[in-house]
PDB file of C-alpha atoms and ligand atoms in Angstrom:
ATOM      1  CA  MET A   1     166.718 -41.575  93.653  1.00 72.00           C
ATOM      2  CA  GLN A   2     170.122 -40.736  95.052  1.00 85.00           C
ATOM      3  CA  PRO A   3     172.538 -39.170  93.291  1.00 93.00           C
ATOM      4  CA  ASP A   4     175.639 -41.063  91.955  1.00 97.00           C
ATOM      5  CA  TRP A   5     178.077 -39.157  94.192  1.00 98.00           C
ATOM      6  CA  GLU A   6     181.250 -40.874  92.815  1.00 98.00           C
ATOM      7  CA  ALA A   7     180.033 -40.036  89.544  1.00 98.00           C
ATOM      8  CA  HIS A   8     179.530 -36.343  90.676  1.00 98.00           C
ATOM      9  CA  TYR A   9     183.364 -36.089  92.176  1.00 98.00           C
ATOM     10  CA  GLN A  10     184.747 -37.715  88.870  1.00 98.00           C
ATOM     11  CA  ARG A  11     183.155 -35.061  86.723  1.00 98.00           C
ATOM     12  CA  GLY A  12     183.902 -32.426  89.085  1.00 98.00           C
ATOM     13  CA  GLU A  13     180.239 -31.392  89.156  1.00 97.00           C
ATOM     14  CA  THR A  14     180.417 -30.602  93.006  1.00 98.00           C
ATOM     15  CA  PRO A  15     178.058 -27.471  93.492  1.00 95.00           C
ATOM     16  CA  TRP A  16     177.781 -28.095  97.222  1.00 96.00           C
ATOM     17  CA  ASP A  17     181.724 -27.771  97.825  1.00 97.00           C
ATOM     18  CA  LYS A  18     182.915 -23.995  98.541  1.00 96.00           C
ATOM     19  CA  GLY A  19     186.102 -25.191  98.577  1.00 96.00           C
ATOM     20  CA  SER A  20     186.932 -24.218 102.273  1.00 97.00           C
ATOM     21  CA  ALA A  21     185.481 -25.398 105.718  1.00 98.00           C
ATOM     22  CA  SER A  22     181.693 -24.737 106.755  1.00 98.00           C
ATOM     23  CA  PRO A  23     181.854 -21.180 108.336  1.00 98.00           C
ATOM     24  CA  PRO A  24     179.361 -22.453 111.170  1.00 98.00           C
ATOM     25  CA  LEU A  25     182.237 -24.848 112.171  1.00 98.00           C
ATOM     26  CA  VAL A  26     185.074 -22.511 111.908  1.00 98.00           C
ATOM     27  CA  ALA A  27     182.962 -20.140 113.975  1.00 98.00           C
ATOM     28  CA  TRP A  28     181.748 -22.879 116.747  1.00 98.00           C
ATOM     29  CA  LEU A  29     185.741 -24.010 116.821  1.00 98.00           C
ATOM     30  CA  HIS A  30     186.794 -20.490 117.244  1.00 98.00           C
ATOM     31  CA  ALA A  31     184.187 -19.790 120.287  1.00 97.00           C
ATOM     32  CA  HIS A  32     184.333 -23.216 122.030  1.00 97.00           C
ATOM     33  CA  PRO A  33     188.446 -23.825 121.967  1.00 98.00           C
ATOM     34  CA  GLY A  34     189.102 -27.646 123.547  1.00 97.00           C
ATOM     35  CA  ALA A  35     185.495 -28.168 123.421  1.00 97.00           C
ATOM     36  CA  MET A  36     185.656 -30.642 120.398  1.00 98.00           C
ATOM     37  CA  ASP A  37     188.196 -33.622 121.966  1.00 97.00           C
ATOM     38  CA  GLY A  38     189.036 -37.391 120.917  1.00 98.00           C
ATOM     39  CA  GLN A  39     188.014 -39.229 117.620  1.00 98.00           C
ATOM     40  CA  ILE A  40     185.590 -36.968 115.587  1.00 98.00           C
ATOM     41  CA  LEU A  41     183.332 -38.569 113.026  1.00 98.00           C
ATOM     42  CA  VAL A  42     182.842 -36.340 109.820  1.00 99.00           C
ATOM     43  CA  PRO A  43     180.007 -38.163 107.663  1.00 98.00           C
ATOM     44  CA  GLY A  44     180.013 -37.349 103.985  1.00 98.00           C
ATOM     45  CA  CYS A  45     183.041 -35.491 104.456  1.00 98.00           C
ATOM     46  CA  GLY A  46     183.627 -34.837 101.047  1.00 98.00           C
ATOM     47  CA  LEU A  47     186.622 -33.017  99.762  1.00 98.00           C
ATOM     48  CA  GLY A  48     187.576 -32.834 103.523  1.00 98.00           C
ATOM     49  CA  HIS A  49     187.744 -29.200 104.283  1.00 98.00           C
ATOM     50  CA  ASP A  50     185.898 -29.546 107.401  1.00 98.00           C
ATOM     51  CA  VAL A  51     188.077 -32.493 108.721  1.00 98.00           C
ATOM     52  CA  ARG A  52     191.145 -30.433 108.134  1.00 98.00           C
ATOM     53  CA  ALA A  53     189.483 -27.305 109.976  1.00 98.00           C
ATOM     54  CA  ILE A  54     188.851 -29.309 113.054  1.00 98.00           C
ATOM     55  CA  ALA A  55     192.414 -30.994 112.853  1.00 98.00           C
ATOM     56  CA  ALA A  56     193.864 -27.573 112.591  1.00 98.00           C
ATOM     57  CA  ALA A  57     191.829 -25.790 115.420  1.00 98.00           C
ATOM     58  CA  GLU A  58     192.023 -29.020 117.534  1.00 98.00           C
ATOM     59  CA  PRO A  59     195.655 -30.655 116.894  1.00 97.00           C
ATOM     60  CA  HIS A  60     194.999 -33.085 119.615  1.00 97.00           C
ATOM     61  CA  THR A  61     191.926 -34.567 118.128  1.00 98.00           C
ATOM     62  CA  LYS A  62     191.423 -37.543 115.688  1.00 98.00           C
ATOM     63  CA  PRO A  63     189.069 -36.433 112.886  1.00 98.00           C
ATOM     64  CA  ILE A  64     187.920 -38.975 110.648  1.00 98.00           C
ATOM     65  CA  GLY A  65     186.518 -38.091 107.226  1.00 98.00           C
ATOM     66  CA  PHE A  66     184.099 -40.707 105.791  1.00 98.00           C
ATOM     67  CA  ASP A  67     182.693 -40.957 102.700  1.00 98.00           C
ATOM     68  CA  LEU A  68     181.362 -43.387 100.028  1.00 98.00           C
ATOM     69  CA  ALA A  69     182.775 -41.814  97.163  1.00 98.00           C
ATOM     70  CA  ALA A  70     186.231 -43.230  96.423  1.00 98.00           C
ATOM     71  CA  THR A  71     187.240 -40.122  94.238  1.00 98.00           C
ATOM     72  CA  ALA A  72     186.685 -37.887  97.228  1.00 98.00           C
ATOM     73  CA  ILE A  73     188.613 -39.939  99.839  1.00 98.00           C
ATOM     74  CA  THR A  74     191.542 -40.198  97.355  1.00 98.00           C
ATOM     75  CA  ALA A  75     191.346 -35.897  96.749  1.00 98.00           C
ATOM     76  CA  CYS A  76     191.166 -35.865 100.756  1.00 98.00           C
ATOM     77  CA  GLN A  77     194.128 -38.347 101.046  1.00 98.00           C
ATOM     78  CA  ARG A  78     196.414 -36.124  98.723  1.00 98.00           C
ATOM     79  CA  GLN A  79     196.286 -33.325 100.765  1.00 97.00           C
ATOM     80  CA  PRO A  80     199.057 -32.583 103.094  1.00 97.00           C
ATOM     81  CA  ALA A  81     198.223 -33.658 106.826  1.00 96.00           C
ATOM     82  CA  VAL A  82     197.275 -30.429 109.011  1.00 97.00           C
ATOM     83  CA  GLY A  83     196.764 -32.964 112.322  1.00 97.00           C
ATOM     84  CA  HIS A  84     195.912 -36.599 112.903  1.00 98.00           C
ATOM     85  CA  GLU A  85     193.048 -36.251 110.575  1.00 98.00           C
ATOM     86  CA  GLN A  86     192.337 -39.392 108.566  1.00 98.00           C
ATOM     87  CA  TYR A  87     190.175 -40.488 105.858  1.00 98.00           C
ATOM     88  CA  LEU A  88     187.754 -43.475 105.280  1.00 98.00           C
ATOM     89  CA  LEU A  89     186.105 -44.753 102.219  1.00 98.00           C
ATOM     90  CA  GLY A  90     182.890 -46.445 103.416  1.00 98.00           C
ATOM     91  CA  ASP A  91     178.854 -46.392 103.409  1.00 98.00           C
ATOM     92  CA  LEU A  92     177.523 -44.865 106.762  1.00 98.00           C
ATOM     93  CA  PHE A  93     174.673 -47.713 106.789  1.00 98.00           C
ATOM     94  CA  ASP A  94     177.264 -49.822 107.187  1.00 97.00           C
ATOM     95  CA  LEU A  95     179.790 -48.542 109.616  1.00 98.00           C
ATOM     96  CA  PRO A  96     183.157 -50.479 109.859  1.00 97.00           C
ATOM     97  CA  ALA A  97     183.812 -51.878 113.568  1.00 97.00           C
ATOM     98  CA  THR A  98     186.278 -49.215 113.972  1.00 97.00           C
ATOM     99  CA  LEU A  99     183.774 -46.482 113.654  1.00 98.00           C
ATOM    100  CA  GLN A 100     181.143 -48.383 116.135  1.00 98.00           C
ATOM    101  CA  LYS A 101     181.028 -46.709 119.470  1.00 98.00           C
ATOM    102  CA  THR A 102     184.351 -45.257 119.142  1.00 98.00           C
ATOM    103  CA  CYS A 103     183.551 -41.635 118.578  1.00 98.00           C
ATOM    104  CA  ASP A 104     183.241 -38.765 120.876  1.00 98.00           C
ATOM    105  CA  TRP A 105     182.000 -36.224 118.374  1.00 98.00           C
ATOM    106  CA  VAL A 106     180.091 -36.397 115.269  1.00 98.00           C
ATOM    107  CA  TRP A 107     180.198 -33.180 113.126  1.00 98.00           C
ATOM    108  CA  GLU A 108     177.421 -33.110 110.853  1.00 98.00           C
ATOM    109  CA  HIS A 109     177.424 -30.809 107.558  1.00 98.00           C
ATOM    110  CA  THR A 110     175.463 -31.420 104.292  1.00 97.00           C
ATOM    111  CA  CYS A 111     175.108 -35.370 104.489  1.00 98.00           C
ATOM    112  CA  PHE A 112     171.640 -35.467 106.359  1.00 98.00           C
ATOM    113  CA  CYS A 113     170.484 -33.058 103.827  1.00 98.00           C
ATOM    114  CA  ALA A 114     171.803 -35.436 100.991  1.00 98.00           C
ATOM    115  CA  ILE A 115     170.301 -38.563 102.350  1.00 97.00           C
ATOM    116  CA  ASP A 116     166.727 -39.277 100.809  1.00 96.00           C
ATOM    117  CA  PRO A 117     164.657 -38.622 103.924  1.00 96.00           C
ATOM    118  CA  ALA A 118     162.957 -42.141 103.490  1.00 96.00           C
ATOM    119  CA  HIS A 119     166.573 -43.110 104.897  1.00 97.00           C
ATOM    120  CA  ARG A 120     166.739 -40.253 107.906  1.00 97.00           C
ATOM    121  CA  ASP A 121     165.946 -42.753 110.644  1.00 98.00           C
ATOM    122  CA  ASP A 122     169.095 -44.871 109.295  1.00 98.00           C
ATOM    123  CA  TYR A 123     171.243 -41.581 109.377  1.00 98.00           C
ATOM    124  CA  VAL A 124     169.912 -41.253 113.166  1.00 98.00           C
ATOM    125  CA  ARG A 125     170.727 -45.040 113.841  1.00 97.00           C
ATOM    126  CA  ALA A 126     174.241 -44.792 112.277  1.00 98.00           C
ATOM    127  CA  VAL A 127     175.648 -41.758 114.038  1.00 98.00           C
ATOM    128  CA  ALA A 128     174.004 -43.139 117.065  1.00 98.00           C
ATOM    129  CA  THR A 129     176.112 -46.306 116.459  1.00 98.00           C
ATOM    130  CA  ALA A 130     179.331 -44.218 115.746  1.00 98.00           C
ATOM    131  CA  LEU A 131     179.025 -42.391 119.275  1.00 98.00           C
ATOM    132  CA  LYS A 132     180.288 -43.522 122.465  1.00 98.00           C
ATOM    133  CA  PRO A 133     177.257 -43.167 125.431  1.00 97.00           C
ATOM    134  CA  GLY A 134     177.494 -39.375 126.332  1.00 97.00           C
ATOM    135  CA  GLY A 135     179.335 -38.629 123.108  1.00 98.00           C
ATOM    136  CA  TRP A 136     178.156 -35.635 121.007  1.00 98.00           C
ATOM    137  CA  LEU A 137     176.959 -34.518 117.596  1.00 98.00           C
ATOM    138  CA  LEU A 138     177.022 -31.199 116.367  1.00 98.00           C
ATOM    139  CA  GLY A 139     175.329 -30.476 113.285  1.00 98.00           C
ATOM    140  CA  ILE A 140     174.502 -27.487 110.921  1.00 98.00           C
ATOM    141  CA  PHE A 141     171.037 -28.552 109.346  1.00 98.00           C
ATOM    142  CA  TYR A 142     169.998 -27.257 106.082  1.00 95.00           C
ATOM    143  CA  LEU A 143     166.242 -26.163 106.909  1.00 94.00           C
ATOM    144  CA  ASP A 144     165.328 -24.729 103.801  1.00 89.00           C
ATOM    145  CA  PRO A 145     167.440 -25.104 100.840  1.00 94.00           C
ATOM    146  CA  TYR A 146     164.623 -24.325  98.529  1.00 93.00           C
ATOM    147  CA  ARG A 147     164.589 -21.778  95.564  1.00 92.00           C
ATOM    148  CA  ASP A 148     162.664 -21.493  92.205  1.00 86.00           C
ATOM    149  CA  ASP A 149     164.822 -24.184  90.339  1.00 89.00           C
ATOM    150  CA  HIS A 150     164.744 -26.492  93.438  1.00 93.00           C
ATOM    151  CA  GLN A 151     161.768 -27.546  95.344  1.00 92.00           C
ATOM    152  CA  PRO A 152     160.829 -30.240  97.418  1.00 91.00           C
ATOM    153  CA  GLY A 153     161.158 -33.926  95.750  1.00 87.00           C
ATOM    154  CA  GLY A 154     163.683 -32.472  93.432  1.00 86.00           C
ATOM    155  CA  GLY A 155     166.362 -34.261  95.077  1.00 90.00           C
ATOM    156  CA  PRO A 156     168.944 -33.322  97.448  1.00 94.00           C
ATOM    157  CA  PRO A 157     169.595 -30.862  99.238  1.00 95.00           C
ATOM    158  CA  HIS A 158     166.533 -31.836 101.264  1.00 94.00           C
ATOM    159  CA  GLY A 159     164.981 -29.469 104.173  1.00 96.00           C
ATOM    160  CA  CYS A 160     163.677 -30.412 107.606  1.00 97.00           C
ATOM    161  CA  THR A 161     162.317 -28.747 110.677  1.00 96.00           C
ATOM    162  CA  ILE A 162     163.510 -28.710 113.953  1.00 97.00           C
ATOM    163  CA  GLU A 163     160.588 -30.384 115.040  1.00 97.00           C
ATOM    164  CA  GLU A 164     161.509 -33.327 112.878  1.00 98.00           C
ATOM    165  CA  LEU A 165     164.973 -33.379 114.115  1.00 98.00           C
ATOM    166  CA  ARG A 166     163.402 -33.451 117.774  1.00 98.00           C
ATOM    167  CA  THR A 167     161.263 -36.477 116.586  1.00 98.00           C
ATOM    168  CA  ARG A 168     163.716 -38.445 114.961  1.00 98.00           C
ATOM    169  CA  PHE A 169     166.803 -37.784 117.085  1.00 98.00           C
ATOM    170  CA  ALA A 170     165.416 -37.254 120.523  1.00 97.00           C
ATOM    171  CA  THR A 171     161.681 -38.674 120.591  1.00 97.00           C
ATOM    172  CA  LYS A 172     162.596 -41.875 118.242  1.00 96.00           C
ATOM    173  CA  GLY A 173     166.257 -41.783 118.757  1.00 97.00           C
ATOM    174  CA  PRO A 174     168.797 -41.941 121.856  1.00 97.00           C
ATOM    175  CA  PHE A 175     169.668 -38.255 121.673  1.00 98.00           C
ATOM    176  CA  ARG A 176     168.962 -35.497 124.090  1.00 98.00           C
ATOM    177  CA  ILE A 177     168.967 -32.118 122.040  1.00 98.00           C
ATOM    178  CA  THR A 178     170.946 -29.300 124.264  1.00 98.00           C
ATOM    179  CA  ALA A 179     171.222 -26.600 121.861  1.00 97.00           C
ATOM    180  CA  ALA A 180     169.293 -25.257 118.697  1.00 98.00           C
ATOM    181  CA  GLU A 181     170.542 -22.024 117.334  1.00 97.00           C
ATOM    182  CA  PRO A 182     171.212 -19.952 114.101  1.00 97.00           C
ATOM    183  CA  PRO A 183     174.804 -20.205 113.534  1.00 96.00           C
ATOM    184  CA  ALA A 184     177.338 -17.335 114.176  1.00 95.00           C
ATOM    185  CA  ALA A 185     178.622 -17.621 110.799  1.00 96.00           C
ATOM    186  CA  CYS A 186     177.125 -19.220 107.579  1.00 94.00           C
ATOM    187  CA  TYR A 187     177.704 -19.079 103.620  1.00 93.00           C
ATOM    188  CA  PRO A 188     175.769 -16.064 102.095  1.00 92.00           C
ATOM    189  CA  GLU A 189     173.215 -17.820 100.486  1.00 92.00           C
ATOM    190  CA  ARG A 190     172.534 -20.002 103.365  1.00 94.00           C
ATOM    191  CA  ASP A 191     171.799 -17.181 105.812  1.00 93.00           C
ATOM    192  CA  GLY A 192     168.591 -17.567 107.780  1.00 94.00           C
ATOM    193  CA  ARG A 193     168.072 -21.274 106.341  1.00 95.00           C
ATOM    194  CA  GLU A 194     170.229 -23.274 108.785  1.00 96.00           C
ATOM    195  CA  LEU A 195     170.138 -24.520 112.386  1.00 98.00           C
ATOM    196  CA  LEU A 196     173.147 -25.194 114.411  1.00 98.00           C
ATOM    197  CA  VAL A 197     172.093 -28.121 116.545  1.00 98.00           C
ATOM    198  CA  THR A 198     174.095 -29.748 119.411  1.00 98.00           C
ATOM    199  CA  MET A 199     172.826 -32.975 120.840  1.00 98.00           C
ATOM    200  CA  GLN A 200     174.363 -35.621 123.311  1.00 98.00           C
ATOM    201  CA  ARG A 201     173.706 -39.347 122.915  1.00 98.00           C
ATOM    202  CA  THR A 202     171.899 -40.813 125.523  1.00 95.00           C
ATOM    203  CA  GLY A 203     173.357 -43.884 127.666  1.00 84.00           C
ATOM    204  CA  SER A 204     175.624 -44.416 130.365  1.00 52.00           C
ATOM    205  CA  GLY A 205     179.621 -43.512 130.118  1.00 42.00           C
ATOM    206  CA  THR A 206     181.654 -40.446 130.318  1.00 38.00           C
ATOM    207  CA  ALA A 207     181.497 -37.928 127.497  1.00 39.00           C
ATOM    208  CA  THR A 208     184.219 -35.537 126.712  1.00 41.00           C
ATOM    209  CA  GLN A 209     183.953 -31.661 128.058  1.00 41.00           C
ATOM    210  CA  SER A 210     180.551 -30.494 127.655  1.00 45.00           C
ATOM    211  CA  PRO A 211     180.093 -27.837 125.118  1.00 53.00           C
ATOM    212  CA  GLU A 212     177.145 -26.558 127.339  1.00 48.00           C
ATOM    213  CA  ALA A 213     179.815 -24.924 129.296  1.00 39.00           C
ATOM    214  CA  THR A 214     179.285 -22.074 126.712  1.00 36.00           C
ATOM    215  CA  SER A 215     176.521 -22.961 124.640  1.00 41.00           C
ATOM    216  CA  THR A 216     173.220 -22.847 126.594  1.00 34.00           C
ATOM    217  CA  THR A 217     170.500 -21.844 124.340  1.00 39.00           C
ATOM    218  CA  ALA A 218     167.597 -24.077 124.523  1.00 34.00           C
ATOM    219  CA  PRO A 219     166.146 -25.741 121.638  1.00 33.00           C
ATOM    220  CA  THR A 220     163.618 -23.493 119.718  1.00 32.00           C
ATOM    221  CA  SER A 221     161.086 -23.904 117.234  1.00 29.00           C
TER     222      SER A 221
HETATM  223  C1  SAM B 301     176.164 -32.821  99.397  1.00 63.15           C
HETATM  224  S1  SAM B 301     177.665 -33.449  99.439  1.00 63.15           S
HETATM  225  C2  SAM B 301     178.288 -32.829 101.167  1.00 63.15           C
HETATM  226  C3  SAM B 301     179.951 -32.906 101.094  1.00 63.15           C
HETATM  227  C4  SAM B 301     180.399 -31.741 102.080  1.00 63.15           C
HETATM  228  N1  SAM B 301     179.783 -32.227 103.339  1.00 63.15           N
HETATM  229  C5  SAM B 301     180.542 -30.757 101.720  1.00 63.15           C
HETATM  230  O1  SAM B 301     179.696 -30.024 102.106  1.00 63.15           O
HETATM  231  O2  SAM B 301     181.210 -30.429 100.621  1.00 63.15           O
HETATM  232  C6  SAM B 301     177.276 -35.102 100.412  1.00 63.15           C
HETATM  233  C7  SAM B 301     178.317 -35.959 100.525  1.00 63.15           C
HETATM  234  O3  SAM B 301     177.882 -37.077 101.484  1.00 63.15           O
HETATM  235  C8  SAM B 301     178.559 -38.428 100.888  1.00 63.15           C
HETATM  236  N2  SAM B 301     177.109 -39.541 101.209  1.00 63.15           N
HETATM  237  C9  SAM B 301     176.096 -39.474 100.573  1.00 63.15           C
HETATM  238  N3  SAM B 301     175.633 -40.914 101.342  1.00 63.15           N
HETATM  239  C10 SAM B 301     176.513 -41.419 102.019  1.00 63.15           C
HETATM  240  C11 SAM B 301     176.555 -42.628 102.882  1.00 63.15           C
HETATM  241  N4  SAM B 301     175.419 -43.243 102.951  1.00 63.15           N
HETATM  242  N5  SAM B 301     177.793 -42.897 103.263  1.00 63.15           N
HETATM  243  C12 SAM B 301     178.873 -42.163 103.228  1.00 63.15           C
HETATM  244  N6  SAM B 301     178.763 -40.843 102.497  1.00 63.15           N
HETATM  245  C13 SAM B 301     177.594 -40.414 101.831  1.00 63.15           C
HETATM  246  C14 SAM B 301     178.519 -38.075  99.363  1.00 63.15           C
HETATM  247  O4  SAM B 301     179.610 -38.961  98.622  1.00 63.15           O
HETATM  248  C15 SAM B 301     178.688 -36.541  99.124  1.00 63.15           C
HETATM  249  O5  SAM B 301     180.198 -36.674  99.564  1.00 63.15           O
END
């Protein structure tokens, strides 16, 4: 069963929210200045820390935070703008026309792992729909979120493997994985449990600057 995300935000019970942007994202933006360009979708943006980090690091971009929890989106919209960021309320599985084939990048952080694994192919379809052909998905994937008090089947976060990502995104889905590597930085409790994955939406058309110019690590198992 999916959590009632809106109720979590209303009660202020948001243990996933660390109060600042994702360390892997901040490190990546620092290492790849200018690489992230155009319109950037942040699905399941929560309170918007990552959206603001992108807007601050790349002020020419248009980052769009997207979430189905109205309380989260309202909190994002109350934050002072740091760039050209925007926030939209909506369901990733019912993307508005303005987010279909209009995005150059998707930044994924704790949305994929929050979604019931039975709907992961729907997630792949949604981000593929959001991206222009040739657009990029950069994501920090939570491989192993399990602890003594949180086991598989116990609700989100749900773990995954690189093999699963390859199958869902590249074999069945319209992506090619160009890099998969441990992130340069992470939250201490997620050390060794995450993988930073870069993938490109296949199809004709032009892409923004290739992140491969500075990141060439081959996907690993
Ligand atoms: C675990 S939280 C992570 C939030 C944020 N990325 C962070 O790390 O703080 C998952 C987020 O995904 C949102 N979400 C879940 N399913 C969604 C969907 N189908 N469409 C849009 N947002 C969704 C939830 O409302 C929640 O804010």
